Amino acid sequence: GSDLRVAVEALGEAPVPLRRLLGSILESRDAHGDALFLLVARIVEARRRLAALLTPKEGSAPDARRARDMLFVDIALENTLRLAIERDASARRPLRELLLLVAAALENVALSCTGEAADELSRALKHLHQLGAETGEGGKAKQRDWALRAKAVADRCARALGTLVDNLHQRLQPRAEALGQALGVERWTMELFAEEVLRGRPAFALAAALKRLDPPLRANAELGDWQVVAPGAGHGVLRVVDALRGVQAEVFRQPTVLVATQVGGDEEIPAGVVAVLTPDSTDLVSHVAVRARNGGVLFATCYSDETLAKLRALAGETLRITSDVAGDVTWEHAAPQGLTQPFIAIEESPLE
């Protein structure tokens, strides 16, 4: 809130409608409940207006100082919308309202990126707006059809968001490690730097909003049992654990498929694990999701107690498990594999 106020006060010449819009945002920046929807709509509109002012027109462009001041306001607005959506995370909302929040979070991300990622998110946003205009119309069959189309668009958003986050991580992390080594900071801070930066960006709010939208969409669309967070395939011995956190430091010498009852989102993927299956839902930009995608580890949430019970009954058996393009996870029995040899660092003793 203070950053937004400072940025708005420092803003020089600006159109009167934009000034009024920014003033109303400042007055309602801590809104909850129904007022929160008006707040996010105003923020998105203000960011649209700023984007138009910052876009160079033929023969003219804003001077550097004015452009800088507008960029600071835009960054503060971007963060204010993210905080508003995160603040609403525990509220119980009907499907239509969740769709509106996803649309706002999606446009907030699209306004902050360029290139193919922005184009793909903008196309998904157009479909979301079309679906929003149809919500509540027709009987059960039509509602199921609407939910199926909405789920397809949500999945499209999730794939585009995952690609965007992974690309940003790959660009940020090498620079973070180079700077960290030069400055002599602790290794764990370097390893988490890019992920923590991304969790403070609009992508995290969109991932959280998509996570809230998924269960009611699945129920209305009468969909399958799985949500694939990181696609992949693996071949290993199935092991059942209470919590991923309890085994994250282990080194599995056999390729292992983990069925973990609890996943918080901030855990590491243990060495030797080829797949993690859980009833816990996690967002696309969580630490464990990013690690799974970067490491080629299949990570999926199962919403069916019956399916999970079948998997748990196979503990100790060797399975070949994979995700498919339809978003399902399938498995079959397979021949045991040999032991793996995970890398273990060995400290060198000084020569006598």
CSV table of N, CA and C in Angstrom, one decimal, residues 138-148:
chain,number,residue,atom,x,y,z
A,138,GLY,N,-28.9,-22.2,-19.3
A,138,GLY,CA,-29.1,-23.6,-19.7
A,138,GLY,C,-29.3,-24.6,-18.6
A,139,GLY,N,-29.6,-25.9,-19.0
A,139,GLY,CA,-29.8,-26.9,-18.0
A,139,GLY,C,-28.5,-27.6,-17.6
A,140,LYS,N,-28.6,-28.8,-17.0
A,140,LYS,CA,-27.5,-29.5,-16.5
A,140,LYS,C,-26.5,-29.9,-17.7
A,141,ALA,N,-27.0,-30.4,-18.8
A,141,ALA,CA,-26.2,-30.8,-19.9
A,141,ALA,C,-25.4,-29.6,-20.4
A,142,LYS,N,-26.0,-28.5,-20.5
A,142,LYS,CA,-25.4,-27.3,-21.0
A,142,LYS,C,-24.3,-26.8,-20.0
A,143,GLN,N,-24.7,-26.9,-18.7
A,143,GLN,CA,-23.7,-26.5,-17.7
A,143,GLN,C,-22.5,-27.4,-17.7
A,144,ARG,N,-22.7,-28.7,-18.0
A,144,ARG,CA,-21.5,-29.6,-18.0
A,144,ARG,C,-20.6,-29.2,-19.2
A,145,ASP,N,-21.3,-28.9,-20.4
A,145,ASP,CA,-20.5,-28.5,-21.5
A,145,ASP,C,-19.8,-27.2,-21.3
A,146,TRP,N,-20.4,-26.3,-20.6
A,146,TRP,CA,-19.7,-25.0,-20.2
A,146,TRP,C,-18.5,-25.3,-19.3
A,147,ALA,N,-18.7,-26.2,-18.3
A,147,ALA,CA,-17.6,-26.5,-17.4
A,147,ALA,C,-16.4,-27.2,-18.2
A,148,LEU,N,-16.8,-28.1,-19.1
A,148,LEU,CA,-15.7,-28.8,-19.9
A,148,LEU,C,-14.9,-27.7,-20.7
